[in-house]
């Protein structure tokens, strides 16, 4: 079980039991191989490959916006009271940008909007509006310098992934004792919280006790956010399973508003911040020693690991076009599966997305 100090108490134990029972329930699985992209989506993806939204300059085109803060995926601009957050098509992993994926920014933004609107019963959030498919306007808040990573399975390929550190012999990670005998992709006995520090270069794993000791958060704030993160993940697993998916792990970010209330920010349960597996084939593939069928960016991560050293190589190879288009389809398919809504893509791929976004933001502000 998690360490007693700073644990979320009986709520965490209840969520752990709920998660295990939920994941063991029978479900009609999603067959990714038989899920055929609609012709208009397939064509739009192919046409959009050379027109991905990789950079924005709204500080030059929208009056009143502050200078751009460029993240790995999002460009952020400030007004007096709000943030204008543009989610681009940049694909990030291994602490760097790997490629550009058509409509990825739209999928991430619209997926997060759906989850923001459907998790208000768990926690308030900073979301105000989405004037454009790639844009969120959010309330300003003081962001906690910690990312709250919640895991339901032991898996992953990055340096901070649970399977990576476990396979290296580490048995105490982010305040959690890890038992011997775990195998890759195995379901954990409880939802595991493995926080990391927020950094522009490389995230650092950290325990709850260290977060408090180092003054990154107060103990009360850490306990509150931990409880919210676990509840969000349990609810996310429940929703995903209803649609034949397993929510494997994810990360959350939180901030504190001027009135002292804690709110959810950034993104929620997107294929960028989360791993999703196909529920219907999981048990059988585990028995056969096969990797679970995934519907996130893990297969692109693995391609880069097989073809270069994504942590140390200064120049990375270009991702094959067929992988880029496949990932675009998977992202759209995940959005449509979770939300039960059809993805609407721009009619003309060559239309300048920046001009469209500029118009939308000016009108919204």
Coordinates of N, CA, C and O in Angstrom, one line a residue, residues 16-26 241:
X16 N -8.9 2.2 -4.7 CA -8.2 1.1 -5.1 C -9.1 -0.1 -5.4 O -9.0 -0.8 -6.4
X17 N -9.9 -0.4 -4.4 CA -10.9 -1.5 -4.5 C -11.8 -1.3 -5.7 O -12.1 -2.2 -6.5
X18 N -12.3 -0.1 -5.8 CA -13.2 0.2 -6.9 C -12.5 0.0 -8.3 O -13.1 -0.5 -9.2
X19 N -11.3 0.5 -8.4 CA -10.6 0.3 -9.6 C -10.4 -1.2 -10.0 O -10.6 -1.6 -11.1
X20 N -10.0 -2.0 -9.0 CA -9.8 -3.4 -9.3 C -11.1 -4.1 -9.7 O -11.1 -4.8 -10.7
X21 N -12.2 -3.8 -9.0 CA -13.4 -4.4 -9.4 C -13.9 -3.9 -10.8 O -14.4 -4.7 -11.6
X22 N -13.7 -2.6 -11.0 CA -14.1 -2.1 -12.3 C -13.3 -2.7 -13.5 O -13.9 -3.1 -14.5
X23 N -12.0 -2.8 -13.3 CA -11.2 -3.3 -14.4 C -11.4 -4.8 -14.6 O -11.1 -5.3 -15.7
X24 N -11.9 -5.5 -13.6 CA -12.2 -6.9 -13.8 C -13.5 -7.2 -14.4 O -13.9 -8.3 -14.7
X25 N -14.4 -6.2 -14.5 CA -15.7 -6.3 -15.0 C -15.7 -6.7 -16.5 O -14.7 -6.4 -17.2
X26 N -16.7 -7.4 -16.9 CA -16.8 -7.8 -18.4 C -17.1 -6.6 -19.2 O -17.8 -5.7 -18.7
X241 N -13.8 2.4 -19.5 CA -14.2 1.0 -19.6 C -15.6 0.9 -20.3 O -15.8 -0.1 -21.0

